[in-house]
PDB file of C-alpha atoms in Angstrom:
ATOM      1  CA  UNK Y 259     -48.071  21.472 -13.016  1.00 46.00           C
ATOM      2  CA  UNK Y 260     -45.594  18.770 -14.134  1.00 41.00           C
ATOM      3  CA  UNK Y 261     -42.741  18.036 -11.705  1.00 45.00           C
ATOM      4  CA  UNK Y 262     -39.777  17.559 -14.080  1.00 42.00           C
ATOM      5  CA  UNK Y 263     -37.459  16.637 -11.216  1.00 42.00           C
ATOM      6  CA  UNK Y 264     -39.356  13.364 -10.762  1.00 43.00           C
ATOM      7  CA  UNK Y 265     -38.777  12.512 -14.426  1.00 42.00           C
ATOM      8  CA  UNK Y 266     -35.092  13.407 -14.279  1.00 47.00           C
ATOM      9  CA  UNK Y 267     -33.393  12.601 -10.937  1.00 48.00           C
ATOM     10  CA  UNK Y 268     -30.244  14.478 -12.015  1.00 47.00           C
ATOM     11  CA  UNK Y 269     -32.248  17.708 -11.910  1.00 46.00           C
ATOM     12  CA  UNK Y 270     -33.171  17.006  -8.303  1.00 48.00           C
ATOM     13  CA  UNK Y 271     -29.544  16.342  -7.414  1.00 52.00           C
ATOM     14  CA  UNK Y 272     -28.549  19.682  -8.970  1.00 52.00           C
ATOM     15  CA  UNK Y 273     -31.089  21.751  -6.979  1.00 50.00           C
ATOM     16  CA  UNK Y 274     -28.778  22.275  -3.954  1.00 50.00           C
ATOM     17  CA  UNK Y 275     -26.093  23.544  -6.332  1.00 52.00           C
ATOM     18  CA  UNK Y 276     -28.489  25.960  -7.999  1.00 49.00           C
ATOM     19  CA  UNK Y 277     -29.597  27.407  -4.669  1.00 49.00           C
ATOM     20  CA  UNK Y 278     -26.016  27.701  -3.452  1.00 49.00           C
ATOM     21  CA  UNK Y 279     -24.843  29.366  -6.655  1.00 46.00           C
ATOM     22  CA  UNK Y 280     -27.712  31.852  -6.355  1.00 46.00           C
ATOM     23  CA  UNK Y 281     -26.672  32.636  -2.791  1.00 46.00           C
ATOM     24  CA  UNK Y 282     -23.067  33.091  -3.833  1.00 43.00           C
ATOM     25  CA  UNK Y 283     -24.157  35.420  -6.653  1.00 43.00           C
ATOM     26  CA  UNK Y 284     -26.317  37.559  -4.362  1.00 42.00           C
ATOM     27  CA  UNK Y 285     -23.639  37.798  -1.687  1.00 42.00           C
ATOM     28  CA  UNK Y 286     -21.140  38.844  -4.349  1.00 44.00           C
ATOM     29  CA  UNK Y 287     -23.292  41.814  -5.395  1.00 40.00           C
ATOM     30  CA  UNK Y 288     -22.145  43.839  -2.392  1.00 38.00           C
ATOM     31  CA  UNK Y 289     -18.533  42.597  -2.436  1.00 38.00           C
ATOM     32  CA  UNK Y 290     -15.770  44.847  -3.785  1.00 39.00           C
ATOM     33  CA  UNK Y 291     -14.529  44.104  -7.276  1.00 38.00           C
ATOM     34  CA  UNK Y 292     -11.397  41.935  -7.370  1.00 37.00           C
ATOM     35  CA  UNK Y 293      -8.114  43.640  -8.075  1.00 40.00           C
ATOM     36  CA  UNK Y 294      -6.520  43.139 -11.455  1.00 35.00           C
ATOM     37  CA  UNK Y 295      -4.860  39.730 -11.723  1.00 37.00           C
ATOM     38  CA  UNK Y 296      -6.895  38.191  -8.874  1.00 38.00           C
ATOM     39  CA  UNK Y 297     -10.056  37.412 -10.820  1.00 38.00           C
ATOM     40  CA  UNK Y 298      -8.913  33.829 -11.548  1.00 35.00           C
ATOM     41  CA  UNK Y 299      -8.395  32.989  -7.867  1.00 37.00           C
ATOM     42  CA  UNK Y 300     -11.202  32.000  -5.478  1.00 40.00           C
ATOM     43  CA  UNK Y 301     -11.768  34.550  -2.741  1.00 44.00           C
ATOM     44  CA  UNK Y 302     -10.139  33.863   0.601  1.00 44.00           C
ATOM     45  CA  UNK Y 303     -12.453  31.717   2.729  1.00 55.00           C
ATOM     46  CA  UNK Y 304     -14.561  30.527  -0.223  1.00 80.00           C
ATOM     47  CA  UNK Y 305     -15.741  26.943  -0.189  1.00 92.00           C
ATOM     48  CA  UNK Y 306     -14.198  24.145  -2.219  1.00 96.00           C
ATOM     49  CA  UNK Y 307     -17.485  23.889  -4.106  1.00 97.00           C
ATOM     50  CA  UNK Y 308     -17.057  27.429  -5.434  1.00 96.00           C
ATOM     51  CA  UNK Y 309     -13.420  26.874  -6.406  1.00 97.00           C
ATOM     52  CA  UNK Y 310     -14.217  23.560  -8.135  1.00 98.00           C
ATOM     53  CA  UNK Y 311     -16.963  25.189 -10.182  1.00 97.00           C
ATOM     54  CA  UNK Y 312     -14.715  28.116 -11.035  1.00 96.00           C
ATOM     55  CA  UNK Y 313     -11.902  25.777 -12.119  1.00 97.00           C
ATOM     56  CA  UNK Y 314     -14.261  23.493 -14.032  1.00 98.00           C
ATOM     57  CA  UNK Y 315     -12.484  20.422 -12.620  1.00 98.00           C
ATOM     58  CA  UNK Y 316     -13.059  18.120  -9.648  1.00 98.00           C
ATOM     59  CA  UNK Y 317      -9.680  16.672  -8.641  1.00 98.00           C
ATOM     60  CA  UNK Y 318     -10.106  13.193  -7.173  1.00 98.00           C
ATOM     61  CA  UNK Y 319      -7.320  11.272  -5.442  1.00 98.00           C
ATOM     62  CA  UNK Y 320      -7.623   7.479  -5.662  1.00 98.00           C
ATOM     63  CA  UNK Y 321      -5.241   4.509  -5.558  1.00 97.00           C
ATOM     64  CA  UNK Y 322      -6.507   2.628  -8.607  1.00 97.00           C
ATOM     65  CA  UNK Y 323      -5.650  -0.720  -7.010  1.00 93.00           C
ATOM     66  CA  UNK Y 324      -8.697  -1.594  -4.928  1.00 92.00           C
ATOM     67  CA  UNK Y 325     -11.441  -3.258  -6.892  1.00 92.00           C
ATOM     68  CA  UNK Y 326     -14.427  -3.116  -6.794  1.00 94.00           C
ATOM     69  CA  UNK Y 327     -14.066   0.533  -5.815  1.00 96.00           C
ATOM     70  CA  UNK Y 328     -11.190   1.852  -7.921  1.00 97.00           C
ATOM     71  CA  UNK Y 329      -8.998   0.410 -10.650  1.00 97.00           C
ATOM     72  CA  UNK Y 330      -6.567   1.904 -13.148  1.00 97.00           C
ATOM     73  CA  UNK Y 331      -5.903  -0.451 -16.045  1.00 96.00           C
ATOM     74  CA  UNK Y 332      -2.119  -0.342 -16.614  1.00 94.00           C
ATOM     75  CA  UNK Y 333      -2.502  -1.193 -20.294  1.00 95.00           C
ATOM     76  CA  UNK Y 334      -5.313   1.124 -21.329  1.00 97.00           C
ATOM     77  CA  UNK Y 335      -5.014   3.843 -18.678  1.00 96.00           C
ATOM     78  CA  UNK Y 336      -8.773   3.597 -18.147  1.00 98.00           C
ATOM     79  CA  UNK Y 337     -10.305   4.085 -14.705  1.00 98.00           C
ATOM     80  CA  UNK Y 338     -13.157   1.897 -13.451  1.00 98.00           C
ATOM     81  CA  UNK Y 339     -14.840   0.978 -10.189  1.00 97.00           C
ATOM     82  CA  UNK Y 340     -17.846   1.870  -8.084  1.00 98.00           C
ATOM     83  CA  UNK Y 341     -16.305   5.035  -6.648  1.00 98.00           C
ATOM     84  CA  UNK Y 342     -14.941   6.089 -10.033  1.00 98.00           C
ATOM     85  CA  UNK Y 343     -18.462   5.976 -11.459  1.00 98.00           C
ATOM     86  CA  UNK Y 344     -19.798   7.855  -8.459  1.00 98.00           C
ATOM     87  CA  UNK Y 345     -17.125  10.570  -8.668  1.00 98.00           C
ATOM     88  CA  UNK Y 346     -17.998  11.100 -12.327  1.00 98.00           C
ATOM     89  CA  UNK Y 347     -21.657  11.527 -11.367  1.00 98.00           C
ATOM     90  CA  UNK Y 348     -20.763  14.007  -8.608  1.00 98.00           C
ATOM     91  CA  UNK Y 349     -18.692  16.026 -11.058  1.00 98.00           C
ATOM     92  CA  UNK Y 350     -21.571  16.017 -13.538  1.00 98.00           C
ATOM     93  CA  UNK Y 351     -23.930  17.323 -10.858  1.00 98.00           C
ATOM     94  CA  UNK Y 352     -21.621  20.340 -10.470  1.00 98.00           C
ATOM     95  CA  UNK Y 353     -21.207  20.807 -14.201  1.00 98.00           C
ATOM     96  CA  UNK Y 354     -17.454  20.095 -14.127  1.00 98.00           C
ATOM     97  CA  UNK Y 355     -15.055  17.409 -15.362  1.00 98.00           C
ATOM     98  CA  UNK Y 356     -13.455  14.838 -13.021  1.00 98.00           C
ATOM     99  CA  UNK Y 357      -9.674  14.522 -12.928  1.00 98.00           C
ATOM    100  CA  UNK Y 358      -8.383  11.338 -11.292  1.00 98.00           C
ATOM    101  CA  UNK Y 359      -5.003  11.587  -9.578  1.00 98.00           C
ATOM    102  CA  UNK Y 360      -3.373   8.273  -8.702  1.00 98.00           C
ATOM    103  CA  UNK Y 361      -1.934   7.856  -5.228  1.00 97.00           C
ATOM    104  CA  UNK Y 362      -1.011   4.980  -2.911  1.00 94.00           C
ATOM    105  CA  UNK Y 363      -2.422   3.959   0.447  1.00 92.00           C
ATOM    106  CA  UNK Y 364       0.620   5.202   2.323  1.00 91.00           C
ATOM    107  CA  UNK Y 365       0.505   8.546   0.459  1.00 96.00           C
ATOM    108  CA  UNK Y 366      -3.277   8.911   0.352  1.00 96.00           C
ATOM    109  CA  UNK Y 367      -3.601  11.598   3.022  1.00 97.00           C
ATOM    110  CA  UNK Y 368      -0.657  13.830   2.026  1.00 97.00           C
ATOM    111  CA  UNK Y 369      -1.643  13.629  -1.645  1.00 98.00           C
ATOM    112  CA  UNK Y 370      -5.262  14.432  -0.831  1.00 98.00           C
ATOM    113  CA  UNK Y 371      -4.272  17.417   1.305  1.00 98.00           C
ATOM    114  CA  UNK Y 372      -1.923  18.858  -1.317  1.00 98.00           C
ATOM    115  CA  UNK Y 373      -3.446  17.909  -4.660  1.00 98.00           C
ATOM    116  CA  UNK Y 374      -7.131  16.969  -4.516  1.00 98.00           C
ATOM    117  CA  UNK Y 375     -10.640  18.151  -3.740  1.00 98.00           C
ATOM    118  CA  UNK Y 376     -11.683  14.719  -2.474  1.00 98.00           C
ATOM    119  CA  UNK Y 377     -10.421  11.146  -2.200  1.00 98.00           C
ATOM    120  CA  UNK Y 378     -12.387   8.016  -3.085  1.00 98.00           C
ATOM    121  CA  UNK Y 379     -11.828   4.327  -3.685  1.00 97.00           C
ATOM    122  CA  UNK Y 380     -12.921   2.204  -0.733  1.00 94.00           C
ATOM    123  CA  UNK Y 381     -11.536   4.619   1.855  1.00 95.00           C
ATOM    124  CA  UNK Y 382     -12.286   3.349   5.366  1.00 92.00           C
ATOM    125  CA  UNK Y 383     -13.278   5.797   8.072  1.00 94.00           C
ATOM    126  CA  UNK Y 384     -10.620   6.082  10.778  1.00 92.00           C
ATOM    127  CA  UNK Y 385     -10.197   8.551  13.618  1.00 94.00           C
ATOM    128  CA  UNK Y 386      -6.619   9.165  12.499  1.00 93.00           C
ATOM    129  CA  UNK Y 387      -7.823  10.333   9.099  1.00 95.00           C
ATOM    130  CA  UNK Y 388     -10.683  12.258  10.695  1.00 97.00           C
ATOM    131  CA  UNK Y 389      -8.124  14.501  12.410  1.00 97.00           C
ATOM    132  CA  UNK Y 390      -7.024  15.747   9.003  1.00 98.00           C
ATOM    133  CA  UNK Y 391     -10.127  15.567   6.821  1.00 98.00           C
ATOM    134  CA  UNK Y 392     -13.896  15.558   6.798  1.00 98.00           C
ATOM    135  CA  UNK Y 393     -15.769  12.477   5.643  1.00 98.00           C
ATOM    136  CA  UNK Y 394     -18.922  12.263   3.609  1.00 98.00           C
ATOM    137  CA  UNK Y 395     -21.786  10.190   4.906  1.00 97.00           C
ATOM    138  CA  UNK Y 396     -20.905   6.499   4.880  1.00 97.00           C
ATOM    139  CA  UNK Y 397     -21.259   4.757   1.531  1.00 96.00           C
ATOM    140  CA  UNK Y 398     -20.984   1.233   2.973  1.00 94.00           C
ATOM    141  CA  UNK Y 399     -21.095  -0.579   6.340  1.00 95.00           C
ATOM    142  CA  UNK Y 400     -18.850  -3.622   6.683  1.00 94.00           C
ATOM    143  CA  UNK Y 401     -15.711  -4.880   8.471  1.00 96.00           C
ATOM    144  CA  UNK Y 402     -12.541  -6.935   8.180  1.00 97.00           C
ATOM    145  CA  UNK Y 403     -12.817 -10.609   7.279  1.00 97.00           C
ATOM    146  CA  UNK Y 404     -10.372 -13.228   5.963  1.00 98.00           C
ATOM    147  CA  UNK Y 405     -10.023 -14.645   2.474  1.00 98.00           C
ATOM    148  CA  UNK Y 406      -8.070 -17.822   1.775  1.00 98.00           C
ATOM    149  CA  UNK Y 407      -8.040 -20.941  -0.362  1.00 98.00           C
ATOM    150  CA  UNK Y 408     -11.466 -22.548  -0.166  1.00 98.00           C
ATOM    151  CA  UNK Y 409      -9.958 -25.713   1.321  1.00 98.00           C
ATOM    152  CA  UNK Y 410      -8.592 -23.663   4.256  1.00 98.00           C
ATOM    153  CA  UNK Y 411     -11.694 -21.710   5.277  1.00 98.00           C
ATOM    154  CA  UNK Y 412     -12.147 -23.591   8.559  1.00 97.00           C
ATOM    155  CA  UNK Y 413      -8.442 -23.207   9.403  1.00 97.00           C
ATOM    156  CA  UNK Y 414      -8.553 -19.411   9.302  1.00 98.00           C
ATOM    157  CA  UNK Y 415     -12.011 -18.363  10.442  1.00 96.00           C
ATOM    158  CA  UNK Y 416     -10.972 -16.772  13.760  1.00 98.00           C
ATOM    159  CA  UNK Y 417      -8.369 -14.218  14.794  1.00 98.00           C
ATOM    160  CA  UNK Y 418      -6.867 -16.774  17.183  1.00 98.00           C
ATOM    161  CA  UNK Y 419      -6.326 -19.277  14.364  1.00 98.00           C
ATOM    162  CA  UNK Y 420      -4.678 -16.689  12.138  1.00 98.00           C
ATOM    163  CA  UNK Y 421      -2.540 -15.314  14.970  1.00 98.00           C
ATOM    164  CA  UNK Y 422      -0.339 -18.397  15.137  1.00 98.00           C
ATOM    165  CA  UNK Y 423       3.365 -18.926  14.423  1.00 98.00           C
ATOM    166  CA  UNK Y 424       3.823 -20.069  10.838  1.00 97.00           C
ATOM    167  CA  UNK Y 425       0.545 -18.594   9.548  1.00 98.00           C
ATOM    168  CA  UNK Y 426       1.439 -16.158   6.770  1.00 98.00           C
ATOM    169  CA  UNK Y 427      -0.905 -13.177   6.653  1.00 98.00           C
ATOM    170  CA  UNK Y 428      -0.392 -10.981   3.606  1.00 98.00           C
ATOM    171  CA  UNK Y 429      -1.384  -7.320   3.596  1.00 97.00           C
ATOM    172  CA  UNK Y 430      -0.949  -4.249   1.389  1.00 93.00           C
ATOM    173  CA  UNK Y 431       1.244  -1.515   2.806  1.00 92.00           C
ATOM    174  CA  UNK Y 432      -0.115   1.662   4.325  1.00 88.00           C
ATOM    175  CA  UNK Y 433      -3.844   1.087   4.816  1.00 86.00           C
ATOM    176  CA  UNK Y 434      -6.253  -0.158   7.454  1.00 90.00           C
ATOM    177  CA  UNK Y 435      -5.578  -3.800   6.481  1.00 94.00           C
ATOM    178  CA  UNK Y 436      -1.971  -3.446   7.581  1.00 96.00           C
ATOM    179  CA  UNK Y 437      -3.019  -1.752  10.827  1.00 94.00           C
ATOM    180  CA  UNK Y 438      -5.471  -4.591  11.540  1.00 96.00           C
ATOM    181  CA  UNK Y 439      -2.832  -7.245  10.881  1.00 98.00           C
ATOM    182  CA  UNK Y 440      -0.281  -5.518  13.108  1.00 98.00           C
ATOM    183  CA  UNK Y 441      -2.795  -5.187  15.941  1.00 98.00           C
ATOM    184  CA  UNK Y 442      -4.255  -8.683  15.765  1.00 98.00           C
ATOM    185  CA  UNK Y 443      -1.566 -11.042  14.439  1.00 98.00           C
ATOM    186  CA  UNK Y 444       1.575 -10.298  16.487  1.00 98.00           C
ATOM    187  CA  UNK Y 445       2.380 -14.017  16.812  1.00 98.00           C
ATOM    188  CA  UNK Y 446       1.884 -14.806  13.134  1.00 98.00           C
ATOM    189  CA  UNK Y 447       3.989 -13.904  10.120  1.00 98.00           C
ATOM    190  CA  UNK Y 448       2.943 -10.692   8.355  1.00 98.00           C
ATOM    191  CA  UNK Y 449       3.911 -10.325   4.706  1.00 98.00           C
ATOM    192  CA  UNK Y 450       3.780  -6.697   3.520  1.00 97.00           C
ATOM    193  CA  UNK Y 451       3.096  -6.616  -0.213  1.00 96.00           C
ATOM    194  CA  UNK Y 452       3.459  -3.628  -2.521  1.00 91.00           C
ATOM    195  CA  UNK Y 453       1.071  -4.491  -5.378  1.00 91.00           C
ATOM    196  CA  UNK Y 454      -2.533  -4.701  -4.219  1.00 87.00           C
ATOM    197  CA  UNK Y 455      -3.616  -5.728  -7.731  1.00 88.00           C
ATOM    198  CA  UNK Y 456      -1.567  -8.944  -7.496  1.00 93.00           C
ATOM    199  CA  UNK Y 457      -1.790  -9.652  -3.785  1.00 96.00           C
ATOM    200  CA  UNK Y 458      -4.357 -12.454  -4.063  1.00 97.00           C
ATOM    201  CA  UNK Y 459      -2.172 -14.311  -6.558  1.00 97.00           C
ATOM    202  CA  UNK Y 460       0.249 -14.840  -3.677  1.00 98.00           C
ATOM    203  CA  UNK Y 461      -2.348 -16.892  -1.790  1.00 98.00           C
ATOM    204  CA  UNK Y 462      -3.251 -18.898  -4.900  1.00 98.00           C
ATOM    205  CA  UNK Y 463       0.446 -19.607  -5.530  1.00 98.00           C
ATOM    206  CA  UNK Y 464       0.959 -20.796  -1.959  1.00 98.00           C
ATOM    207  CA  UNK Y 465       3.306 -17.979  -0.950  1.00 98.00           C
ATOM    208  CA  UNK Y 466       0.812 -16.687   1.639  1.00 98.00           C
ATOM    209  CA  UNK Y 467      -1.964 -18.345   3.607  1.00 98.00           C
ATOM    210  CA  UNK Y 468      -4.597 -15.716   4.253  1.00 98.00           C
ATOM    211  CA  UNK Y 469      -5.438 -12.056   3.894  1.00 98.00           C
ATOM    212  CA  UNK Y 470      -7.723 -10.058   6.158  1.00 98.00           C
ATOM    213  CA  UNK Y 471      -9.437  -7.258   4.278  1.00 96.00           C
ATOM    214  CA  UNK Y 472     -12.806  -5.580   3.860  1.00 94.00           C
ATOM    215  CA  UNK Y 473     -15.733  -7.933   3.389  1.00 95.00           C
ATOM    216  CA  UNK Y 474     -16.751  -6.151   0.171  1.00 92.00           C
ATOM    217  CA  UNK Y 475     -13.369  -6.875  -1.380  1.00 93.00           C
ATOM    218  CA  UNK Y 476     -13.467 -10.552  -0.356  1.00 95.00           C
ATOM    219  CA  UNK Y 477     -16.872 -10.945  -2.009  1.00 91.00           C
ATOM    220  CA  UNK Y 478     -15.621  -9.486  -5.268  1.00 91.00           C
ATOM    221  CA  UNK Y 479     -12.347 -11.458  -5.242  1.00 93.00           C
ATOM    222  CA  UNK Y 480     -14.202 -14.723  -4.601  1.00 92.00           C
ATOM    223  CA  UNK Y 481     -16.236 -14.164  -7.770  1.00 89.00           C
ATOM    224  CA  UNK Y 482     -13.052 -13.508  -9.785  1.00 91.00           C
ATOM    225  CA  UNK Y 483     -10.948 -16.347  -8.356  1.00 95.00           C
ATOM    226  CA  UNK Y 484     -12.887 -19.578  -7.724  1.00 95.00           C
ATOM    227  CA  UNK Y 485      -9.923 -20.992  -5.759  1.00 97.00           C
ATOM    228  CA  UNK Y 486     -10.485 -18.353  -3.062  1.00 97.00           C
ATOM    229  CA  UNK Y 487     -13.343 -18.115  -0.584  1.00 97.00           C
ATOM    230  CA  UNK Y 488     -14.491 -15.212   1.560  1.00 97.00           C
ATOM    231  CA  UNK Y 489     -14.624 -16.318   5.201  1.00 97.00           C
ATOM    232  CA  UNK Y 490     -17.891 -15.279   6.923  1.00 95.00           C
ATOM    233  CA  UNK Y 491     -18.171 -11.883   5.117  1.00 95.00           C
ATOM    234  CA  UNK Y 492     -21.596 -11.391   6.718  1.00 95.00           C
ATOM    235  CA  UNK Y 493     -20.006 -11.615  10.192  1.00 96.00           C
ATOM    236  CA  UNK Y 494     -16.736  -9.663   9.976  1.00 97.00           C
ATOM    237  CA  UNK Y 495     -14.231  -9.394  12.807  1.00 97.00           C
ATOM    238  CA  UNK Y 496     -15.032  -5.730  13.402  1.00 96.00           C
ATOM    239  CA  UNK Y 497     -17.238  -2.875  12.220  1.00 96.00           C
ATOM    240  CA  UNK Y 498     -16.095  -0.275   9.734  1.00 93.00           C
ATOM    241  CA  UNK Y 499     -17.530   2.115   7.184  1.00 95.00           C
ATOM    242  CA  UNK Y 500     -16.387   3.519   3.879  1.00 96.00           C
ATOM    243  CA  UNK Y 501     -16.830   7.124   2.821  1.00 98.00           C
ATOM    244  CA  UNK Y 502     -15.246   9.884   0.753  1.00 98.00           C
ATOM    245  CA  UNK Y 503     -12.498  12.148   2.117  1.00 98.00           C
ATOM    246  CA  UNK Y 504     -13.351  15.863   1.955  1.00 98.00           C
ATOM    247  CA  UNK Y 505     -11.531  19.064   2.987  1.00 98.00           C
ATOM    248  CA  UNK Y 506     -11.438  19.593   6.747  1.00 98.00           C
ATOM    249  CA  UNK Y 507     -13.596  22.475   7.939  1.00 97.00           C
ATOM    250  CA  UNK Y 508     -15.484  23.003   4.680  1.00 97.00           C
ATOM    251  CA  UNK Y 509     -19.066  22.494   5.867  1.00 97.00           C
ATOM    252  CA  UNK Y 510     -20.615  23.766   2.632  1.00 97.00           C
ATOM    253  CA  UNK Y 511     -18.761  21.306   0.411  1.00 98.00           C
ATOM    254  CA  UNK Y 512     -19.465  18.437   2.811  1.00 98.00           C
ATOM    255  CA  UNK Y 513     -23.166  19.327   2.850  1.00 98.00           C
ATOM    256  CA  UNK Y 514     -23.316  19.430  -0.936  1.00 98.00           C
ATOM    257  CA  UNK Y 515     -21.624  16.030  -1.285  1.00 98.00           C
ATOM    258  CA  UNK Y 516     -23.906  14.533   1.364  1.00 98.00           C
ATOM    259  CA  UNK Y 517     -27.034  15.862  -0.360  1.00 98.00           C
ATOM    260  CA  UNK Y 518     -25.837  14.434  -3.677  1.00 98.00           C
ATOM    261  CA  UNK Y 519     -24.968  11.103  -2.024  1.00 98.00           C
ATOM    262  CA  UNK Y 520     -28.378  10.873  -0.340  1.00 98.00           C
ATOM    263  CA  UNK Y 521     -30.072  11.360  -3.692  1.00 98.00           C
ATOM    264  CA  UNK Y 522     -27.740   8.823  -5.364  1.00 98.00           C
ATOM    265  CA  UNK Y 523     -28.598   6.189  -2.755  1.00 97.00           C
ATOM    266  CA  UNK Y 524     -32.316   6.690  -3.286  1.00 97.00           C
ATOM    267  CA  UNK Y 525     -32.673   7.314  -7.018  1.00 97.00           C
ATOM    268  CA  UNK Y 526     -30.744   4.225  -8.145  1.00 97.00           C
ATOM    269  CA  UNK Y 527     -27.458   5.921  -9.081  1.00 98.00           C
ATOM    270  CA  UNK Y 528     -25.417   4.024  -6.476  1.00 97.00           C
ATOM    271  CA  UNK Y 529     -27.148   0.726  -7.283  1.00 96.00           C
ATOM    272  CA  UNK Y 530     -26.284   1.138 -10.971  1.00 97.00           C
ATOM    273  CA  UNK Y 531     -22.641   1.820 -10.083  1.00 97.00           C
ATOM    274  CA  UNK Y 532     -22.466  -1.305  -7.896  1.00 94.00           C
ATOM    275  CA  UNK Y 533     -24.236  -3.716 -10.235  1.00 92.00           C
ATOM    276  CA  UNK Y 534     -21.274  -4.586 -12.543  1.00 91.00           C
ATOM    277  CA  UNK Y 535     -19.207  -5.519  -9.478  1.00 89.00           C
ATOM    278  CA  UNK Y 536     -21.637  -7.100  -7.039  1.00 82.00           C
ATOM    279  CA  UNK Y 537     -24.313  -8.293  -9.465  1.00 71.00           C
TER     280      UNK Y 537
END
């Protein structure tokens, strides 16, 4: 007998959905018929997976300002990035369309809780966020590391060197980079910058000295701006992980996303999404 799932990995990734849908169908056989006017609403207590499939849309919150993971082109309105590609693949595995909803780092959690089924785009795992949402399995292990002009790498390769009066550390507002800067550079000058898409131009222009951010971002920025160098990205200051935000308490949806993510890591889907950005 030919195993078609080996020829088409997307079939394998859809198997958990097929089994779950079958279970939902069978359990519904003994349920009372919905009252008139309620047939368009998911039943109370149903999982987000069921409501997403019923709606035909996966609503994804993302900032659109954090390459290589998420980017919204202001001129074309087109979304791109590793996590954008992955969210599209997840939606396809459920047979629905993705809808990307732009947010900001400071509004990420409230927007996710009120508007979206998940949030993606280089979201770091934090215990503060974990009090309000589930996470998927980690998509990346890394940590915070500096990026600066290549001529200044040795000047800013330790926390002690950056945490000095007169050293201007720039950081976007509302995310884990700002929290790291506040916790580690109390003696330095912290510049809080609104536009994460233009933040590295401030270092190039000499209006800031250094930025401490995720190692993955420093690697990508260094390939885009030859004036800038990632400082020891293989040995970051701390340990962190990235993952996708999911609804708190919804074990079924979390399990589905984790099964899909496990397949994507092993069948080449994630590698294909990363290749345009990391090479």
